[in-house]
Structure formats: structure tokens, C-alpha cells
CSV table of C-alpha atoms and ligand atoms in Angstrom, one decimal:
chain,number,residue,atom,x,y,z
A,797,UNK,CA,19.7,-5.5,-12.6
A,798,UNK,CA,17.5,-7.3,-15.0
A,799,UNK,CA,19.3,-10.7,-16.5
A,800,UNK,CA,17.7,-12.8,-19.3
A,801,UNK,CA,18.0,-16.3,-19.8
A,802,UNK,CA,17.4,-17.0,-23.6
A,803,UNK,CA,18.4,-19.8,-26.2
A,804,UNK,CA,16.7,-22.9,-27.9
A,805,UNK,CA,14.5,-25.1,-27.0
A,806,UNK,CA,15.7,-27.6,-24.3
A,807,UNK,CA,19.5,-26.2,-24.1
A,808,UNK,CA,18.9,-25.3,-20.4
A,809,UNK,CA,17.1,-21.5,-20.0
A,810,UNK,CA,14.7,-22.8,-17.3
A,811,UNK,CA,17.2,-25.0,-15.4
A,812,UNK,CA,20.0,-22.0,-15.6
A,813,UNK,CA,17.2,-19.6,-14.7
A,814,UNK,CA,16.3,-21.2,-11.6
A,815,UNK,CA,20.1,-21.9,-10.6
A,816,UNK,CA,20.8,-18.7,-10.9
A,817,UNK,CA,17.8,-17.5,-9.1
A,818,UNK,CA,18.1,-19.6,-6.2
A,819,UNK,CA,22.0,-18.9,-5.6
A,820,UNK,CA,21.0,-15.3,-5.7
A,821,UNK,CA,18.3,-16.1,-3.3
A,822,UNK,CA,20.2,-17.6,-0.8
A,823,UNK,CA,23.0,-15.5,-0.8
A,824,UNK,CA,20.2,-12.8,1.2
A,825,UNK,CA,20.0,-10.5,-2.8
A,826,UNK,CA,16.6,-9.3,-3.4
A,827,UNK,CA,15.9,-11.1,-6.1
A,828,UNK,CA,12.6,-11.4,-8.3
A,829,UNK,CA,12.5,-14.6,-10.7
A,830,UNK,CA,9.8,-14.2,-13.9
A,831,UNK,CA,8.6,-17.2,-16.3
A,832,UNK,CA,8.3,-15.6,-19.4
A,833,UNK,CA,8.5,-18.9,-21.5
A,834,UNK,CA,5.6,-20.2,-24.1
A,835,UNK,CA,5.8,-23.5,-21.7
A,836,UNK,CA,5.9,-22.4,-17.8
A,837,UNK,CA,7.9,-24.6,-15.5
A,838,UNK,CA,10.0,-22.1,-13.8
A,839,UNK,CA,7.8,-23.0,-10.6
A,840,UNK,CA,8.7,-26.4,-10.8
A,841,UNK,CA,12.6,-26.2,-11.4
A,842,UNK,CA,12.9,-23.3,-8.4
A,843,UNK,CA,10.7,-25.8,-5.9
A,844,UNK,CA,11.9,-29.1,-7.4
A,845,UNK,CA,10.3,-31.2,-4.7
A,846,UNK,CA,6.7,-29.5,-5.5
A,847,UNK,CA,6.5,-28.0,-1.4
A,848,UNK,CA,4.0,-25.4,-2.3
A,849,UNK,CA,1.5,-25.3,-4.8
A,850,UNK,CA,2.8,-21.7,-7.4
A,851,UNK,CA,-0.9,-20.1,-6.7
A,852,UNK,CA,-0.2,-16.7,-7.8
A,853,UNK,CA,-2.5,-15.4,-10.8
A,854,UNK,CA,-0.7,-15.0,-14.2
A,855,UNK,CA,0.3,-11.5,-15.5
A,856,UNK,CA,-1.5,-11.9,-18.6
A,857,UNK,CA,-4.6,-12.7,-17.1
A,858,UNK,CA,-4.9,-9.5,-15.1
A,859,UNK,CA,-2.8,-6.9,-17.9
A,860,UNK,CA,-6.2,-4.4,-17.8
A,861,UNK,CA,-5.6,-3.6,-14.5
A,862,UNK,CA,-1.8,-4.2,-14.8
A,863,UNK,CA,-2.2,-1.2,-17.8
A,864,UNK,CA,-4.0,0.9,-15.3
A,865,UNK,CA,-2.1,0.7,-12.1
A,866,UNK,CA,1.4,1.2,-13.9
A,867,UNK,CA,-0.5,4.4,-16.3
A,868,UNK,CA,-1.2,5.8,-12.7
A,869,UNK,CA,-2.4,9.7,-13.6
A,870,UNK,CA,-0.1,9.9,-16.9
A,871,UNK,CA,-2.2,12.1,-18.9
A,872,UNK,CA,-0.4,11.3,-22.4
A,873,UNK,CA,-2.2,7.5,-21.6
A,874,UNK,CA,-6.0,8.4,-21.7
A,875,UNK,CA,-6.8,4.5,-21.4
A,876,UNK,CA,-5.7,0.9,-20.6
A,877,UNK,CA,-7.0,0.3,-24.1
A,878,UNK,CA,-4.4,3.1,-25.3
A,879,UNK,CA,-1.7,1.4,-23.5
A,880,UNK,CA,0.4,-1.2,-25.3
A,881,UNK,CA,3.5,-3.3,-24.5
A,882,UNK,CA,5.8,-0.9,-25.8
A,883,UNK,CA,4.3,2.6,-23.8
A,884,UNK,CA,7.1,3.7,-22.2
A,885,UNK,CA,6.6,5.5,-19.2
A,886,UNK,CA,6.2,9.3,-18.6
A,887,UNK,CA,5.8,11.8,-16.0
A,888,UNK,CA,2.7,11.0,-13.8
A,889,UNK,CA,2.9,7.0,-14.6
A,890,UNK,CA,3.7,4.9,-11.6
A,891,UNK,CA,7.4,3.6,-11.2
A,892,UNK,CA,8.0,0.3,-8.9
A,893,UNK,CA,10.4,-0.7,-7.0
A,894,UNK,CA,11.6,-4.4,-6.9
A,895,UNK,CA,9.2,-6.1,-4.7
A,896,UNK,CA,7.6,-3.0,-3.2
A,897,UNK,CA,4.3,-3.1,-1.2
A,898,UNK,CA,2.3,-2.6,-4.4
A,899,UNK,CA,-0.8,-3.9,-6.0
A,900,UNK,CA,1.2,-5.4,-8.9
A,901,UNK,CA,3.6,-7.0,-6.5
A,902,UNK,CA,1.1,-8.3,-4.4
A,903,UNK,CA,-1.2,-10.1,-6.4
A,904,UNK,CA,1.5,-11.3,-8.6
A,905,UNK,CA,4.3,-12.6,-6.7
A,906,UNK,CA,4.9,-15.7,-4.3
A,907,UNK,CA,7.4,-17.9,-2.9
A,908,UNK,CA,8.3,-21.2,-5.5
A,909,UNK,CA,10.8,-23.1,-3.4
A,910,UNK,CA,13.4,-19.8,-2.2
A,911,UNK,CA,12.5,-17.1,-4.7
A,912,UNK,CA,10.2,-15.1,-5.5
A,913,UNK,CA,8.0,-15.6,-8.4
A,914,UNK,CA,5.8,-14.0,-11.1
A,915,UNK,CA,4.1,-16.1,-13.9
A,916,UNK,CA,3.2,-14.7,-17.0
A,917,UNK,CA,0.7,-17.4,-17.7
A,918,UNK,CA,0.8,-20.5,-20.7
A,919,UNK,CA,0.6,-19.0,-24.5
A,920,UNK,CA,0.2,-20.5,-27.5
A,921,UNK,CA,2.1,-19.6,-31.0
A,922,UNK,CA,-0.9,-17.2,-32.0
A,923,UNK,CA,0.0,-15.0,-29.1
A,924,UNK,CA,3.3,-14.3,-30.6
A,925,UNK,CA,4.5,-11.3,-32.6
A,926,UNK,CA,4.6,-7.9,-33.4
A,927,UNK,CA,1.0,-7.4,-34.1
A,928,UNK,CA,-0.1,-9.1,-31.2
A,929,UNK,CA,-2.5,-6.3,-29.1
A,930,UNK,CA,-3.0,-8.9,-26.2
A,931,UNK,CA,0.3,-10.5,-26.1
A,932,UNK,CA,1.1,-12.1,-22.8
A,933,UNK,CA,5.1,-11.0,-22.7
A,934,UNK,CA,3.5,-7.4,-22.7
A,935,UNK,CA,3.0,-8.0,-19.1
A,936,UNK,CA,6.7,-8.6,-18.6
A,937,UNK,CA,7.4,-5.8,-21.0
A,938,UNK,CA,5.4,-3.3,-19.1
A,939,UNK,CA,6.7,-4.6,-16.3
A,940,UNK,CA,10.5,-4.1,-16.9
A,941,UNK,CA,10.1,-0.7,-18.0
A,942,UNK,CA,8.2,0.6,-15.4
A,943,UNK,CA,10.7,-0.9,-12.8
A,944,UNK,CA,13.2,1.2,-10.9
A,945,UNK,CA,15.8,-1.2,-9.8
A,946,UNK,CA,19.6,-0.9,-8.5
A,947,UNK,CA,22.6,-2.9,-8.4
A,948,UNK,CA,22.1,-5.6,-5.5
A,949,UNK,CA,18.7,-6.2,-7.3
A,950,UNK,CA,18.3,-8.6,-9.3
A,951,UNK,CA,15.2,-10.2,-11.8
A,952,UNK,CA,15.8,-13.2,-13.7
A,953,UNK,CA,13.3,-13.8,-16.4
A,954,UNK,CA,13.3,-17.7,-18.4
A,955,UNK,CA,12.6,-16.5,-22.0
A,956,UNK,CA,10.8,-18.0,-25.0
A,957,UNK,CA,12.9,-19.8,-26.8
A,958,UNK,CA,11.0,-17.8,-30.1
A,959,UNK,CA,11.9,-14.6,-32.1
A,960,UNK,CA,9.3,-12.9,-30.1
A,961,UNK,CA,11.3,-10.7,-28.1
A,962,UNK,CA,13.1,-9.0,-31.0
A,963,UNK,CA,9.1,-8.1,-32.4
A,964,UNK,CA,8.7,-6.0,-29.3
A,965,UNK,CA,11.0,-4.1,-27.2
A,966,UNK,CA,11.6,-6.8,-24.6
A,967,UNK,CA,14.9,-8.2,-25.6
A,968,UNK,CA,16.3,-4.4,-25.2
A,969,UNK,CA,14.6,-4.3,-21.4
A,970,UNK,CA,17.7,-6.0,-19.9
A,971,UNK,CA,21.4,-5.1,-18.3
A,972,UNK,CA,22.0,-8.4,-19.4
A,973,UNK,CA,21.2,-11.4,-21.6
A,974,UNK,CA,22.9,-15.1,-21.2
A,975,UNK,CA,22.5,-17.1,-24.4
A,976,UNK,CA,22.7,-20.8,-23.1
A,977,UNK,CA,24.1,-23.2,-25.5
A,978,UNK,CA,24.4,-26.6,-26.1
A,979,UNK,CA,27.7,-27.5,-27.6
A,980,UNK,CA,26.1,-28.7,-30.5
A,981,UNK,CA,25.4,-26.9,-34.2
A,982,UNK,CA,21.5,-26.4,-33.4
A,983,UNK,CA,22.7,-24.5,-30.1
A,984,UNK,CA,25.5,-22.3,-31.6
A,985,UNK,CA,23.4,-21.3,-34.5
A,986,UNK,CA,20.5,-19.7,-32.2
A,987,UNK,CA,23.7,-17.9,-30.7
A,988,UNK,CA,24.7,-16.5,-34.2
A,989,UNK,CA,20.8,-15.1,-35.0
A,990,UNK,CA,20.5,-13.6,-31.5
A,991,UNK,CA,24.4,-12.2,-31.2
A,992,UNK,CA,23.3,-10.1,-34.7
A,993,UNK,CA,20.2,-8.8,-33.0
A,994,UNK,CA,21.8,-7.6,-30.0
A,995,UNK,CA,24.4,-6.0,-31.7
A,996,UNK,CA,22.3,-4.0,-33.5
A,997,UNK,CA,21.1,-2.4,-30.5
A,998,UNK,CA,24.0,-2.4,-28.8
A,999,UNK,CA,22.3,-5.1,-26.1
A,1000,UNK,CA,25.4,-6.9,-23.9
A,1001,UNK,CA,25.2,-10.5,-24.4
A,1002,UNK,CA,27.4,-13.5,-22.8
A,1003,UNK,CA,27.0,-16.9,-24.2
A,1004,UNK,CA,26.7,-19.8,-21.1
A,1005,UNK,CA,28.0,-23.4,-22.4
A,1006,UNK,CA,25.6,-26.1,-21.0
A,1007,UNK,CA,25.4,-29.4,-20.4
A,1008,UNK,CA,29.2,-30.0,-21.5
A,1009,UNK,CA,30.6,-33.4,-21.3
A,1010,UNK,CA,34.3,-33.0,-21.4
A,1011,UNK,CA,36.8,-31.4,-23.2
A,1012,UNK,CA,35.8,-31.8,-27.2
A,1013,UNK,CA,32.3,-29.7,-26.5
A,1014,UNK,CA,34.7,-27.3,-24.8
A,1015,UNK,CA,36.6,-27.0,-27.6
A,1016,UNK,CA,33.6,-26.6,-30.1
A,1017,UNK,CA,31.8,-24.0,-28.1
A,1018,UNK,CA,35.2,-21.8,-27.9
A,1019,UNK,CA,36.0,-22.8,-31.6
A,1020,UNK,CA,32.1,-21.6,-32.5
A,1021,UNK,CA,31.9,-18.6,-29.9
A,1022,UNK,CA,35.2,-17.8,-29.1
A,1023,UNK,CA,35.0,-14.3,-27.1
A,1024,UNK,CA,31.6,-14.7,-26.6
A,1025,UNK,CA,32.1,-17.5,-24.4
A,1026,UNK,CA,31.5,-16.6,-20.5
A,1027,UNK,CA,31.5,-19.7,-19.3
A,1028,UNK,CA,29.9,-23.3,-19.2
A,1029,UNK,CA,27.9,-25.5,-17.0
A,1030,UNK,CA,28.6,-29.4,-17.2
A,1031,UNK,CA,26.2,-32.0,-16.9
A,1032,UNK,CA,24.9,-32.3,-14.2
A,1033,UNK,CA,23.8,-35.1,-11.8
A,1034,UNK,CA,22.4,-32.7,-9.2
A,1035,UNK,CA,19.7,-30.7,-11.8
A,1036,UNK,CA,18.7,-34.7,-12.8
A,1037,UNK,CA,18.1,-36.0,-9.3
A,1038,UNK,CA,15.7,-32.3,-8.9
A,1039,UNK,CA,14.1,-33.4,-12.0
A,1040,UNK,CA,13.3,-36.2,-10.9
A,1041,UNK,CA,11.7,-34.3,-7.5
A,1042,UNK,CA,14.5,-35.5,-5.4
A,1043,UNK,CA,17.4,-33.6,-5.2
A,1044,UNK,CA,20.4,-35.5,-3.8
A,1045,UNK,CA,22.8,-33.2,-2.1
A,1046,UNK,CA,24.3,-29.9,-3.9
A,1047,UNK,CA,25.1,-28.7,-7.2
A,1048,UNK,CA,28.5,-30.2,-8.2
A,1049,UNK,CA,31.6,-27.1,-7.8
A,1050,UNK,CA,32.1,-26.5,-11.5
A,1051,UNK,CA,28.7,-25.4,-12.0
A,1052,UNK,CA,28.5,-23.6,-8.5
A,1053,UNK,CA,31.6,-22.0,-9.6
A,1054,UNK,CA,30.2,-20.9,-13.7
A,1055,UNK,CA,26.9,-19.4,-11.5
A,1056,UNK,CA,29.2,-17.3,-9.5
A,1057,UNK,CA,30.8,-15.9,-13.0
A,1058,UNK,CA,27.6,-15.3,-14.2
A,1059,UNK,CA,26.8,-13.3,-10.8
A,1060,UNK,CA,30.4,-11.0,-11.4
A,1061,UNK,CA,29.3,-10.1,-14.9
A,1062,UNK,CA,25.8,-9.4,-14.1
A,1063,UNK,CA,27.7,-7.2,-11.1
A,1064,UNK,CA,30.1,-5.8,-12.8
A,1065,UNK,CA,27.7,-4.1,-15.6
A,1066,UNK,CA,26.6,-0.2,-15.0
A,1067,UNK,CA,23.0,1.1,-15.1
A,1068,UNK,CA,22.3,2.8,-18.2
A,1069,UNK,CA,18.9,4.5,-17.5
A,1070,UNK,CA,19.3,6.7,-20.8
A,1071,UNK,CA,20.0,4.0,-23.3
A,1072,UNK,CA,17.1,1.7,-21.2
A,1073,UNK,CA,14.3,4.6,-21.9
A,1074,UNK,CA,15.8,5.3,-25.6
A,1075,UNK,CA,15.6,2.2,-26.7
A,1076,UNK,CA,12.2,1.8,-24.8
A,1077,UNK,CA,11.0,4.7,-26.7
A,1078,UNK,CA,12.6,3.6,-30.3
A,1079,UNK,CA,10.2,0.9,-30.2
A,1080,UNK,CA,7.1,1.9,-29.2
A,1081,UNK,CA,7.1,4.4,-32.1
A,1082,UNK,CA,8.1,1.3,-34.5
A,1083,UNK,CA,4.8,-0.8,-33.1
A,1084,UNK,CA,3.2,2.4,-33.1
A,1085,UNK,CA,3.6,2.9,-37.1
A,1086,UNK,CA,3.5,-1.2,-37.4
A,1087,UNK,CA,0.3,-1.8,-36.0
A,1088,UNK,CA,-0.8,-0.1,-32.7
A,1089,UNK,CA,-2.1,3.3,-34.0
A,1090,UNK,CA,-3.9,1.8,-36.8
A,1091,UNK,CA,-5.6,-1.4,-33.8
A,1092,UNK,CA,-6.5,1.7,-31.5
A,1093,UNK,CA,-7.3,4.3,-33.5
A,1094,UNK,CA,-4.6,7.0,-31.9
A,1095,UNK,CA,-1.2,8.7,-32.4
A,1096,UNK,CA,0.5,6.8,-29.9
A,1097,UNK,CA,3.8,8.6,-30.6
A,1098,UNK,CA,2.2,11.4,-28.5
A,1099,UNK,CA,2.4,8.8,-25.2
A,1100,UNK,CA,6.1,9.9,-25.3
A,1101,UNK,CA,7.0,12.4,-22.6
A,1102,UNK,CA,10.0,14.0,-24.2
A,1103,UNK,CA,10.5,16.1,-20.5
A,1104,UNK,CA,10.7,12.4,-18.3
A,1105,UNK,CA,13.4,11.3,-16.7
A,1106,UNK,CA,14.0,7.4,-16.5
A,1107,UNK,CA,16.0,5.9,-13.5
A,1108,UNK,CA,15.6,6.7,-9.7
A,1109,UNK,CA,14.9,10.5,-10.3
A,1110,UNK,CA,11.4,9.5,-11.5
A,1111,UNK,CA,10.5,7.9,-7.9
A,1112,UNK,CA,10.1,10.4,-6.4
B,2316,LIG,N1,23.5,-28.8,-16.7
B,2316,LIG,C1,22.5,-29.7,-16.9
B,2316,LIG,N2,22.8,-31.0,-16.5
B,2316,LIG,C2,21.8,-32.0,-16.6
B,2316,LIG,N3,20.6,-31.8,-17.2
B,2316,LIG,C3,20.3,-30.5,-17.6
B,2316,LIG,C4,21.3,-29.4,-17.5
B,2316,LIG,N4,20.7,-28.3,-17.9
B,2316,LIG,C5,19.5,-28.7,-18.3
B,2316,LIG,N5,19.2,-30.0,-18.1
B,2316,LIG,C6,18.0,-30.8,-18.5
B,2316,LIG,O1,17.7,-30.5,-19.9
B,2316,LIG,C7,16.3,-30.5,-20.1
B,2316,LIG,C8,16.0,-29.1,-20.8
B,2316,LIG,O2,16.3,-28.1,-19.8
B,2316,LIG,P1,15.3,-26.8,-19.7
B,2316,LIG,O3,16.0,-26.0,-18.6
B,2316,LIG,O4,13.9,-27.2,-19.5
B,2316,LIG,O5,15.5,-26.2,-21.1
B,2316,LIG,P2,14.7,-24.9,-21.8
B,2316,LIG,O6,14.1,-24.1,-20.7
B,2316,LIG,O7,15.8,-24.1,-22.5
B,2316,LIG,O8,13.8,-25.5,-22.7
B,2316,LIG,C9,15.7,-30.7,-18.7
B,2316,LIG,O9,15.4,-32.0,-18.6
B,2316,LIG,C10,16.8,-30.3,-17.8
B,2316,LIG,O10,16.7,-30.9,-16.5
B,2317,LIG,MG1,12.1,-23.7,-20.4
């Protein structure tokens, strides 16, 4: 199950990211963690006391071969030039499991504290948007849709705090998305512009309260989010005495207990291969028409493979 961690800037998507992760971890769940933010310190929040030195190469700076591995013998894809973030897979394209013994896995993933890790590598603002041909999330993007995973799986991927995602498919690549959000105007109002998004597409989407104080940011997040409220983390002493590279003793109960909520919802949602390759497919034929066949001179509407069938059946 593939969980996203977005919001703004600063409201917590890296330190929730890596709580989640980690509790995942050491619970014994496979579980793959993926820093997909503009600023990457995923590494450092999931191995607070800096133990190991995160030395696996980024995504971005190997998505040729990425493009060729996962194109495998796919005859619609005659290229990794023809291959863009959004080209869904089709019959002959190679389909991964979470943290198989494959090339992608391999050169891509390593330990940061308990979890496993996969970097997509520091961008800048010019590497954002729909037109982008090299965009570094394409990794991720790719990535996700090329992955078979089942429940008892899990990949956690820190977001960009930007409007990125909704340019490409990527937003519509997970089973589901936690909004984190201060209890503060700037925080809810990121909430409102991604909760219209998602329900465009029909994407499930939980708000997560951070950093609460007491009662009276409670009562603003519930009055600002109602439904849409799953449940809050406080502030907390524990993710300050990490940040400062010494963590003093364990995450306080309360938050121990929201993490656990956010496990049961993540648990509780149902695979829905169909909707995953529709929606896959709906926008690679938009960044087709946008930009893609005009930047590489093809119909890439004909990378479609109208007879594939997403989810385990394509494994084998
Ligand atoms: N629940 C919390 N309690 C205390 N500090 C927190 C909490 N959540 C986040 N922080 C702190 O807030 C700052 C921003 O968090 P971060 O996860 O980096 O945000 P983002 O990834 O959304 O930009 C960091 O200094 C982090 O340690
Ligand atoms: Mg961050």
C-alpha cells in the first residue's frame, strides 16, 4: 500500500514520514520509505543520530536506465527517450515487487536508521511542472506505477510541499494521502486546495493535525476540517531531542497512539488495481497532448496497452 505524506512547508511531512516509517519498520512490515521532497532530509529524520552515511545514488540521476529496466521488452515503448513519467505500463514491461532482488532495488535502496530508503535526489523550482521532460519525481512516478504491492506492504513517500504532483499523475499513484496540518490558517488552506484536487479524482485523503498544543488548535482544526480530520499529533519533545541528533527516550503515547490510527486507515483501504491503471492512463494521454508528443516527436497515446492487466496478474 502506497501512503503519501503531503502539506506545506514546515507543517511536519518529513517528521510524520519518518514516524510512520520507522513504526512500520519495527513492527517486522516490509516497508519501503522514498524522499520525494524539493529539499531531502528524509535520511536524516529516519537516522536522527547520523549512524550511517545515506550512500545510495539518487533516482533522478540514473532515470535512463531506470526508463530502460522498468520498459523491459514492451514493444509499444521503442525508447527510454519515448518513455515519460506518465507511461503507464503494458504487457512485456517489467513489474516489481516491493524490495525484490532487482537492479532498481539494488542500486537504489539502503538502510537510513531502520528503514529502507530511496532518494530521488535535490531539485530546484525549474524542475517542476507539467512540461518538465527530465523531472526528477518522474522517477517516483515511474516507480509507483510499475510496482506490484499488497496489503502488509507499505511505501511511504515525503512529498513536495508544491502543486507539482497534480501537473503529473503522481498525486493519483497512492491508496492513500495524509494532508498534515498545522492548526493554523496557512495549514488548513493547503488542506482546502489539495481536498478539491483529490476529489476530483476520486483520490482518498485524511487530514493529520500536527504539532497541536492543547485544546483551542483542536478545536480549530475540527472547526476548519471537520470530517476530514483523522487525527493529530502534539508537539513533541521526543521529534526535538532527534532534531537535535539526540533522541531522549520514546515518542510520547499520544503521538504513538495517532501513528497507530494512521496505520488502521492505511490497513483498512482496498486495492484498487483498475482505478490505479485508469487514472495512470488518463494522464499520460493529458501530458501526451500537453507537451510529450510535441518534445519527442511520437504519438505517445499508442504506449497504451488497452489488453494489460494491472495488479498481481501482470507478475507473472
Ligand atoms: N510533532 C512535532 N513536534 C515537534 N516538532 C515537530 C513536530 N513535527 C514537526 N516538527 C518540527 O517542525 C519542523 C518542520 O518539520 P518537517 O517535518 O521538516 O516539515 P516539512 O517536511 O513539512 O517541511 C522541524 O524542525 C521538525 O522537527
Ligand atoms: Mg520536508
Amino acid at each position: 500500500m502506497r501512503v503519501a505524506f503531503v502539506g506545506k512547508g514546515g507543517s511536519g511531512k518529513t517528521t510524520l514520514s519518518a514516524l510512520f516509517a520507522r513504526a512500520l519498520a519495527r513492527s517486522g512490515a516490509p516497508v519501503l520509505a522514498i524522499d520525494g521532497d524539493i529539499n531531502q532530509h528524509l535520511a536524516e529524520a529516519l537516522d536522527p543520530t547520523g549512524a550511517q552515511e545515506f550512500t545510495a545514488p539518487p533516482l533522478a540521476e540514473h532515470l535512463g536506465e531506470i526508463k530502460d529496466f522498468l520498459r523491459g521488452s514492451n514493444p509499444r515503448i521503442a525508447s527510454r527517450e519515448a518513455m515519460i513519467k506518465t507511461t503507464p505500463p503494458g504487457r512485456g514491461s517489467r513489474l516489481l515487487r516491493l524490495l525484490g532482488d532487482d537492479e532498481l532495488h539494488t542500486r537504489h535502496v539502503r538502510r537510513a536508521g531502520d528503514v529502507p530508503l530511496m532518494v530521488t535526489g535535490e531539485f530546484d523550482e525549474s524542475d517542476l511542472g507539467v512540461a518538465c521532460y527530465h523531472s526528477k519525481l518522474g522517477a517516483v512516478e515511474l516507480y509507483l506505477s510499475h510496482l506490484v504491492d499488497g496489503p502488509g506492504e507499505y511505501v511511504v513517500v515525503d512529498m513536495t510541499a508544491g502543486a507539482d504532483a497534480f501537473a503529473s499523475g503522481l498525486f493519483t499513484r497512492f491508496d492513500m494521502t495524509f494532508l498534515v496540518a498545522e492548526p493554523t490558517r496557512k495549514g488548513v488552506s493547503v488542506y482546502r486546495q489539495y481536498r478539491d484536487h483529490a476529489r476530483e479524482f476520486g483520490i482518498p485523503l485524511a487530514v493529520v493535525g500536527n504539532k497541536v498544543t492543547g485544546e483551542e488548535d483542536l478545536l480549530f482544526l475540527k472547526e476548519q476540517v471537520g470530517d476530514d480530520l483523522l487525527t493529530h499529533l502534539v508537539h513533541s519533545p521526543w521529534v526535538r531531542s532527534a532534531e537535535r541528533g539526540r533522541p531522549q527516550g520514546e515518542l510520547e503515547d499520544t503521538n504513538r497512539h495517532a501513528l497507530n490510527v494512521l496505520r488502521e486507515t492505511v490497513d483498512a483501504r482496498v486495492k484498487d488495481w483498475t482505478t490505479l491503471h485508469r487514472h495512470a492512463v488518463e494522464f499520460h494521454l493529458r501530458n501526451a497532448r500537453a507537451w510529450a508528443d510535441a518534445a519527442t516527436g511520437q504519438d505517445l497515446a499508442a504506449q497504451v496497452d488497452p489488453e494489460f492487466v494491472p495488479g498481481p496478474a501482470s507478475l507473472t
